[in-house]
Amino acid sequence: MSRTDEGRPTGTGRTDEARSAGPPYAVVIPTLARDSLADCLAALAAAHGPGPEEIVLVDDRPDPEPGALHHPLNVLGDLRARTTVLAGGGRGPAAARNTGMRAVTTPWVAFLDDDVQVGPHWCDQLAQDLAEASSDTGAVQGVIAVPLPGERRPTDWERGTAGLARARWITADMAYRTDTLKQVAGFDERFTRAFREDADLALRVLDAGWRIRQGRRTTRHPVRPADRWVSLRAQRGNADDALMLRLHGPDWWRKAVAPRGRIRSHLAVTAAGAAACLLAAAGRPRAAAGAALGWAAGTAEFAWARIAPGPRTRDEVVTMAVTSVLIPPAATWHWLSGLWRHRSAPAWREVSP
């Protein structure tokens, strides 16, 4: 553990009036040192209101270069003296947030992602959110705004990111009582991607008897640049869905207020494609043609469902067509491998507060 500045002052600069606005809080940000981190920290430093008592940046790169965070930290101004940088070891955002959570000393900890930008009055609004939290409120969620292009229809990737604005309990901006986190043992570190770890934590917090409410503060989540294969890589999240099934049962989708997804149709399309290949190899051309027709129909429906609401540019159509062929088998592989990997995972048992 290393402080960004030595000789941290004993006071944090918060006035008595600011302190009375709400309980002290810390901010924890897991990061891969992306370019967006400087904008994230600059927005936090510029936000009006009582600032955090502590900021903990968890550098989650497996082998970070010394001094790589020097430039982003410069934008913090006076907040730099309150900032700690910890090594996450490349174990994923759930483990990184646990590392940050264990380092803070405040009663509340606000988690931010390193690609968001808090609003200009975020600190004031967070202080009010926390001051208004009842004794049985374990967490207060921020409002996420995703800016989309106004001159054209959004792409598949942009629409997916926009879904964060409707998601429950996402840690792009989520404040938890520190004691609540400790009671449920923090984030489950088996979730090694930035996917479902926030929903799992929230379900365990709710099962433990706490309430989670919506706050008033607003945070902007820009759509980060991505290549055409991003949707294919995202299918790794199906393994996390398999873990959610083991932990929270077959109705975890309903409990987490999460979209059901297309895993069942992906399984069917993949099975049809595999059957077509096997039947053809077995010398049964008519049966193979029927299975191939089923595969083609399912693939075409999936591709059109992604193309129709988008900008329908040549590049987008080609990307959707190619990835719509590859996504069903990729999703099937990750789902089945997740079921196998987590086959012995015990269900989450309710913890009394």
Short mmCIF file of C-alpha atoms in Angstrom, two decimals:
data_model
loop_
_atom_site.label_atom_id
_atom_site.label_comp_id
_atom_site.label_asym_id
_atom_site.label_seq_id
_atom_site.Cartn_x
_atom_site.Cartn_y
_atom_site.Cartn_z
CA MET A 1 0.00 0.00 0.00
CA SER A 2 1.32 3.42 -0.86
CA ARG A 3 0.05 6.93 -0.28
CA THR A 4 0.23 9.25 -3.25
CA ASP A 5 1.57 11.96 -0.96
CA GLU A 6 3.54 11.60 2.21
CA GLY A 7 2.63 13.53 5.30
CA ARG A 8 -1.11 13.44 4.76
CA PRO A 9 -2.72 16.26 6.79
CA THR A 10 -4.83 15.24 9.74
CA GLY A 11 -7.76 17.33 8.50
CA THR A 12 -9.47 16.76 5.18
CA GLY A 13 -10.64 20.29 4.54
CA ARG A 14 -14.31 19.54 5.18
CA THR A 15 -16.05 22.27 7.12
CA ASP A 16 -18.37 21.56 10.05
CA GLU A 17 -21.27 22.64 7.88
CA ALA A 18 -20.23 20.18 5.18
CA ARG A 19 -19.81 17.39 7.69
CA SER A 20 -23.32 17.96 9.02
CA ALA A 21 -24.75 17.46 5.51
CA GLY A 22 -24.22 13.71 5.71
CA PRO A 23 -22.08 10.92 7.16
CA PRO A 24 -18.42 10.64 6.09
CA TYR A 25 -17.81 8.50 3.05
CA ALA A 26 -14.96 7.10 1.00
CA VAL A 27 -14.76 6.54 -2.74
CA VAL A 28 -13.31 3.29 -4.14
CA ILE A 29 -12.42 3.05 -7.83
CA PRO A 30 -11.01 -0.14 -9.37
CA THR A 31 -9.02 0.74 -12.47
CA LEU A 32 -7.04 -0.69 -15.34
CA ALA A 33 -5.41 2.72 -15.86
CA ARG A 34 -7.57 3.43 -18.89
CA ASP A 35 -7.54 6.90 -20.43
CA SER A 36 -11.00 7.51 -18.95
CA LEU A 37 -9.60 7.50 -15.40
CA ALA A 38 -8.34 11.10 -15.62
CA ASP A 39 -11.81 12.31 -16.66
CA CYS A 40 -13.37 10.30 -13.83
CA LEU A 41 -11.08 11.83 -11.21
CA ALA A 42 -11.37 15.33 -12.66
CA ALA A 43 -15.15 15.19 -12.43
CA LEU A 44 -14.94 13.95 -8.84
CA ALA A 45 -12.52 16.75 -7.89
CA ALA A 46 -14.78 19.37 -9.49
CA ALA A 47 -18.02 18.15 -7.91
CA HIS A 48 -19.58 20.63 -5.49
CA GLY A 49 -20.21 19.60 -1.90
CA PRO A 50 -18.53 17.70 0.93
CA GLY A 51 -15.78 15.65 -0.63
CA PRO A 52 -14.81 12.10 0.32
CA GLU A 53 -12.74 11.49 3.43
CA GLU A 54 -10.72 8.96 1.46
CA ILE A 55 -10.24 7.94 -2.17
CA VAL A 56 -8.88 4.46 -2.82
CA LEU A 57 -7.73 3.60 -6.33
CA VAL A 58 -7.15 -0.11 -6.84
CA ASP A 59 -4.82 -0.67 -9.78
CA ASP A 60 -6.01 -4.06 -11.02
CA ARG A 61 -3.47 -4.62 -13.77
CA PRO A 62 -1.50 -7.84 -13.24
CA ASP A 63 1.86 -6.10 -13.59
CA PRO A 64 1.37 -2.31 -13.37
CA GLU A 65 4.11 -0.01 -14.50
CA PRO A 66 5.45 2.25 -11.72
CA GLY A 67 4.11 5.77 -11.96
CA ALA A 68 1.46 4.94 -14.56
CA LEU A 69 -1.22 6.66 -12.47
CA HIS A 70 0.83 9.81 -11.91
CA HIS A 71 -0.92 11.88 -14.59
CA PRO A 72 -4.51 10.95 -13.61
CA LEU A 73 -3.75 11.70 -9.96
CA ASN A 74 -2.59 15.21 -10.85
CA VAL A 75 -6.16 16.24 -11.70
CA LEU A 76 -7.34 15.58 -8.14
CA GLY A 77 -5.97 18.81 -6.75
CA ASP A 78 -6.54 19.00 -2.99
CA LEU A 79 -8.11 15.54 -2.99
CA ARG A 80 -4.77 13.98 -3.89
CA ALA A 81 -3.67 14.17 -0.26
CA ARG A 82 -6.58 11.90 0.66
CA THR A 83 -5.86 9.35 -2.04
CA THR A 84 -4.39 5.88 -1.66
CA VAL A 85 -3.28 3.62 -4.50
CA LEU A 86 -3.42 -0.12 -3.88
CA ALA A 87 -2.42 -3.07 -6.06
CA GLY A 88 -5.28 -5.34 -7.08
CA GLY A 89 -3.20 -8.10 -8.66
CA GLY A 90 -5.35 -8.47 -11.76
CA ARG A 91 -8.00 -10.56 -10.02
CA GLY A 92 -11.00 -8.68 -11.40
CA PRO A 93 -13.25 -5.81 -10.24
CA ALA A 94 -14.98 -7.78 -7.46
CA ALA A 95 -11.66 -8.57 -5.76
CA ALA A 96 -10.42 -5.03 -6.43
CA ARG A 97 -13.47 -3.50 -4.73
CA ASN A 98 -12.98 -5.80 -1.76
CA THR A 99 -9.38 -4.61 -1.52
CA GLY A 100 -10.56 -1.00 -1.50
CA MET A 101 -13.40 -1.69 0.92
CA ARG A 102 -11.05 -3.27 3.46
CA ALA A 103 -8.82 -0.18 3.34
CA VAL A 104 -11.45 2.46 4.14
CA THR A 105 -12.38 3.66 7.62
CA THR A 106 -15.60 5.55 6.87
CA PRO A 107 -19.16 4.29 7.57
CA TRP A 108 -20.08 4.54 3.89
CA VAL A 109 -18.14 3.62 0.75
CA ALA A 110 -19.16 4.82 -2.72
CA PHE A 111 -17.99 2.64 -5.60
CA LEU A 112 -17.34 4.26 -8.97
CA ASP A 113 -16.10 2.74 -12.21
CA ASP A 114 -13.09 4.34 -13.85
CA ASP A 115 -15.02 5.20 -17.03
CA VAL A 116 -17.78 7.32 -15.44
CA GLN A 117 -18.01 11.04 -14.72
CA VAL A 118 -19.95 12.19 -11.68
CA GLY A 119 -22.26 15.19 -12.04
CA PRO A 120 -21.31 18.74 -10.97
CA HIS A 121 -23.32 18.47 -7.72
CA TRP A 122 -22.56 14.81 -7.05
CA CYS A 123 -20.94 15.31 -3.65
CA ASP A 124 -23.84 17.43 -2.41
CA GLN A 125 -26.37 14.95 -3.71
CA LEU A 126 -24.49 11.94 -2.33
CA ALA A 127 -24.30 13.61 1.09
CA GLN A 128 -28.06 14.12 0.97
CA ASP A 129 -28.65 10.55 -0.19
CA LEU A 130 -26.65 9.20 2.74
CA ALA A 131 -28.18 11.62 5.28
CA GLU A 132 -31.67 10.50 4.27
CA ALA A 133 -30.83 6.77 4.43
CA SER A 134 -32.86 5.01 7.10
CA SER A 135 -31.14 2.73 9.59
CA ASP A 136 -32.19 -0.35 7.61
CA THR A 137 -30.90 1.03 4.29
CA GLY A 138 -27.74 -0.80 3.35
CA ALA A 139 -27.08 0.90 0.02
CA VAL A 140 -28.11 3.87 -2.12
CA GLN A 141 -27.80 3.67 -5.90
CA GLY A 142 -26.94 6.58 -8.16
CA VAL A 143 -28.72 7.51 -11.38
CA ILE A 144 -26.73 6.52 -14.48
CA ALA A 145 -27.04 8.57 -17.67
CA VAL A 146 -25.64 7.18 -20.93
CA PRO A 147 -25.23 9.78 -23.70
CA LEU A 148 -26.14 8.42 -27.14
CA PRO A 149 -25.60 9.96 -30.57
CA GLY A 150 -28.48 12.22 -31.60
CA GLU A 151 -27.79 12.26 -35.33
CA ARG A 152 -28.28 8.53 -35.94
CA ARG A 153 -29.62 5.36 -34.41
CA PRO A 154 -27.32 3.79 -31.80
CA THR A 155 -25.26 0.74 -32.64
CA ASP A 156 -25.68 -2.62 -30.93
CA TRP A 157 -22.78 -1.81 -28.58
CA GLU A 158 -24.20 1.62 -27.77
CA ARG A 159 -27.63 0.16 -27.04
CA GLY A 160 -26.06 -2.39 -24.74
CA THR A 161 -24.23 0.31 -22.81
CA ALA A 162 -27.43 2.38 -22.63
CA GLY A 163 -29.01 -0.52 -20.77
CA LEU A 164 -26.89 0.45 -17.76
CA ALA A 165 -29.24 3.39 -17.22
CA ARG A 166 -32.03 0.91 -16.42
CA ALA A 167 -29.97 -1.63 -14.50
CA ARG A 168 -30.45 -2.26 -10.81
CA TRP A 169 -27.64 -1.98 -8.29
CA ILE A 170 -24.76 -1.42 -10.71
CA THR A 171 -21.50 -0.40 -9.09
CA ALA A 172 -20.79 2.24 -11.71
CA ASP A 173 -22.15 4.46 -8.90
CA MET A 174 -23.27 2.62 -5.79
CA ALA A 175 -22.85 3.57 -2.12
CA TYR A 176 -22.88 0.86 0.54
CA ARG A 177 -22.64 0.94 4.30
CA THR A 178 -19.24 -0.46 5.12
CA ASP A 179 -20.68 -2.62 7.90
CA THR A 180 -23.24 -4.05 5.47
CA LEU A 181 -20.47 -5.07 3.09
CA LYS A 182 -18.54 -6.72 5.88
CA GLN A 183 -21.63 -8.56 7.11
CA VAL A 184 -22.12 -10.29 3.77
CA ALA A 185 -18.37 -10.73 3.17
CA GLY A 186 -18.21 -8.18 0.35
CA PHE A 187 -18.15 -9.05 -3.32
CA ASP A 188 -17.92 -12.66 -4.46
CA GLU A 189 -14.49 -12.87 -6.07
CA ARG A 190 -15.50 -15.78 -8.27
CA PHE A 191 -17.02 -13.10 -10.51
CA THR A 192 -13.81 -12.13 -12.27
CA ARG A 193 -15.41 -9.84 -14.88
CA ALA A 194 -17.39 -6.64 -14.52
CA PHE A 195 -20.63 -8.60 -14.82
CA ARG A 196 -23.20 -9.87 -12.30
CA GLU A 197 -20.91 -9.27 -9.31
CA ASP A 198 -23.02 -6.22 -8.42
CA ALA A 199 -26.35 -8.08 -8.72
CA ASP A 200 -25.02 -10.97 -6.62
CA LEU A 201 -23.92 -8.61 -3.86
CA ALA A 202 -27.24 -6.76 -3.89
CA LEU A 203 -29.24 -9.99 -3.62
CA ARG A 204 -27.18 -11.10 -0.63
CA VAL A 205 -27.61 -7.68 1.00
CA LEU A 206 -31.38 -7.85 0.47
CA ASP A 207 -31.48 -11.42 1.77
CA ALA A 208 -29.69 -10.22 4.89
CA GLY A 209 -32.59 -7.87 5.64
CA TRP A 210 -31.25 -4.57 4.31
CA ARG A 211 -33.01 -2.20 1.94
CA ILE A 212 -31.48 -0.71 -1.21
CA ARG A 213 -32.97 2.52 -2.48
CA GLN A 214 -32.52 4.83 -5.42
CA GLY A 215 -30.69 8.10 -4.75
CA ARG A 216 -30.86 11.42 -6.56
CA ARG A 217 -27.23 11.89 -7.63
CA THR A 218 -26.44 11.51 -11.32
CA THR A 219 -23.36 10.05 -12.97
CA ARG A 220 -22.57 10.07 -16.69
CA HIS A 221 -21.41 6.80 -18.28
CA PRO A 222 -20.03 7.48 -21.79
CA VAL A 223 -19.97 4.69 -24.36
CA ARG A 224 -16.34 3.67 -24.63
CA PRO A 225 -14.84 2.78 -28.01
CA ALA A 226 -14.99 -0.89 -28.96
CA ASP A 227 -14.04 -3.08 -31.90
CA ARG A 228 -16.48 -5.25 -33.83
CA TRP A 229 -15.77 -8.33 -31.72
CA VAL A 230 -16.82 -6.82 -28.39
CA SER A 231 -20.22 -8.55 -28.43
CA LEU A 232 -18.52 -11.90 -28.98
CA ARG A 233 -16.18 -11.38 -26.02
CA ALA A 234 -19.16 -10.36 -23.89
CA GLN A 235 -20.50 -13.92 -24.13
CA ARG A 236 -18.08 -14.86 -21.36
CA GLY A 237 -20.70 -13.39 -19.06
CA ASN A 238 -22.83 -16.50 -19.61
CA ALA A 239 -20.46 -18.32 -17.25
CA ASP A 240 -21.31 -15.70 -14.61
CA ASP A 241 -25.01 -16.30 -15.27
CA ALA A 242 -24.37 -19.97 -14.56
CA LEU A 243 -22.80 -19.01 -11.22
CA MET A 244 -25.82 -16.82 -10.42
CA LEU A 245 -28.04 -19.84 -11.10
CA ARG A 246 -26.08 -21.93 -8.59
CA LEU A 247 -26.05 -19.19 -5.96
CA HIS A 248 -29.56 -17.78 -6.21
CA GLY A 249 -31.70 -20.41 -7.92
CA PRO A 250 -33.52 -20.61 -11.26
CA ASP A 251 -35.53 -17.45 -10.60
CA TRP A 252 -32.49 -15.26 -9.99
CA TRP A 253 -33.41 -13.25 -13.10
CA ARG A 254 -36.64 -12.15 -11.43
CA LYS A 255 -34.97 -11.42 -8.10
CA ALA A 256 -32.28 -9.31 -9.77
CA VAL A 257 -34.78 -7.59 -12.10
CA ALA A 258 -32.45 -8.55 -14.94
CA PRO A 259 -33.34 -9.26 -18.59
CA ARG A 260 -33.68 -12.95 -19.25
CA GLY A 261 -31.31 -12.88 -22.18
CA ARG A 262 -31.21 -15.24 -25.16
CA ILE A 263 -29.34 -18.20 -23.74
CA ARG A 264 -32.22 -20.60 -24.41
CA SER A 265 -32.45 -19.63 -28.08
CA HIS A 266 -28.64 -19.71 -28.36
CA LEU A 267 -28.67 -23.27 -27.02
CA ALA A 268 -31.37 -24.25 -29.53
CA VAL A 269 -29.61 -22.64 -32.50
CA THR A 270 -26.29 -24.23 -31.55
CA ALA A 271 -27.94 -27.62 -31.13
CA ALA A 272 -29.55 -27.30 -34.57
CA GLY A 273 -26.22 -26.42 -36.16
CA ALA A 274 -24.44 -29.29 -34.43
CA ALA A 275 -27.24 -31.68 -35.43
CA ALA A 276 -26.99 -30.60 -39.06
CA CYS A 277 -23.28 -31.39 -39.12
CA LEU A 278 -23.70 -34.77 -37.39
CA LEU A 279 -26.63 -35.82 -39.57
CA ALA A 280 -24.75 -34.88 -42.72
CA ALA A 281 -21.75 -36.89 -41.57
CA ALA A 282 -24.06 -39.84 -40.86
CA GLY A 283 -25.40 -39.80 -44.41
CA ARG A 284 -28.86 -38.44 -43.60
CA PRO A 285 -29.10 -35.45 -45.94
CA ARG A 286 -32.83 -34.73 -45.55
CA ALA A 287 -32.65 -34.66 -41.77
CA ALA A 288 -29.45 -32.61 -41.98
CA ALA A 289 -31.17 -30.11 -44.29
CA GLY A 290 -34.05 -29.73 -41.82
CA ALA A 291 -31.66 -29.07 -38.95
CA ALA A 292 -29.65 -26.64 -41.08
CA LEU A 293 -32.86 -24.78 -41.95
CA GLY A 294 -33.62 -24.45 -38.25
CA TRP A 295 -30.12 -23.14 -37.60
CA ALA A 296 -30.36 -20.63 -40.47
CA ALA A 297 -33.79 -19.38 -39.36
CA GLY A 298 -32.64 -18.89 -35.78
CA THR A 299 -29.45 -17.16 -36.85
CA ALA A 300 -31.28 -14.87 -39.27
CA GLU A 301 -33.83 -13.89 -36.60
CA PHE A 302 -31.05 -13.07 -34.14
CA ALA A 303 -29.12 -11.03 -36.71
CA TRP A 304 -32.19 -9.02 -37.75
CA ALA A 305 -33.14 -8.35 -34.13
CA ARG A 306 -29.74 -6.67 -33.76
CA ILE A 307 -29.64 -4.94 -37.15
CA ALA A 308 -33.17 -3.50 -37.26
CA PRO A 309 -32.89 -0.95 -34.41
CA GLY A 310 -29.38 0.15 -35.40
CA PRO A 311 -27.94 2.61 -37.91
CA ARG A 312 -27.81 -0.11 -40.62
CA THR A 313 -24.54 1.13 -42.02
CA ARG A 314 -22.48 -1.31 -44.06
CA ASP A 315 -19.97 -1.82 -41.27
CA GLU A 316 -22.67 -2.35 -38.63
CA VAL A 317 -24.62 -4.80 -40.79
CA VAL A 318 -21.49 -6.84 -41.56
CA THR A 319 -20.52 -6.87 -37.88
CA MET A 320 -24.00 -7.97 -36.80
CA ALA A 321 -24.18 -10.67 -39.48
CA VAL A 322 -20.81 -12.20 -38.66
CA THR A 323 -21.12 -12.04 -34.88
CA SER A 324 -24.69 -13.36 -34.97
CA VAL A 325 -23.30 -16.56 -36.46
CA LEU A 326 -20.58 -16.84 -33.83
CA ILE A 327 -22.41 -15.70 -30.69
CA PRO A 328 -24.78 -18.69 -30.17
CA PRO A 329 -22.00 -21.32 -30.01
CA ALA A 330 -19.81 -18.98 -27.94
CA ALA A 331 -22.65 -18.32 -25.50
CA THR A 332 -23.40 -22.05 -25.31
CA TRP A 333 -19.75 -22.88 -24.59
CA HIS A 334 -19.42 -20.32 -21.82
CA TRP A 335 -22.78 -21.27 -20.27
CA LEU A 336 -21.95 -24.99 -20.18
CA SER A 337 -18.39 -24.40 -18.99
CA GLY A 338 -19.75 -22.13 -16.25
CA LEU A 339 -22.22 -24.79 -15.13
CA TRP A 340 -19.39 -27.31 -14.95
CA ARG A 341 -16.92 -24.96 -13.26
CA HIS A 342 -19.43 -23.92 -10.60
CA ARG A 343 -21.18 -27.28 -10.24
CA SER A 344 -20.21 -27.51 -6.57
CA ALA A 345 -20.98 -23.91 -5.65
CA PRO A 346 -23.38 -23.91 -2.68
CA ALA A 347 -26.47 -21.73 -2.76
CA TRP A 348 -26.31 -18.42 -0.90
CA ARG A 349 -27.90 -18.81 2.50
CA GLU A 350 -29.58 -15.85 4.11
CA VAL A 351 -27.49 -14.01 6.70
CA SER A 352 -29.35 -12.23 9.48
CA PRO A 353 -28.43 -8.54 9.91
#
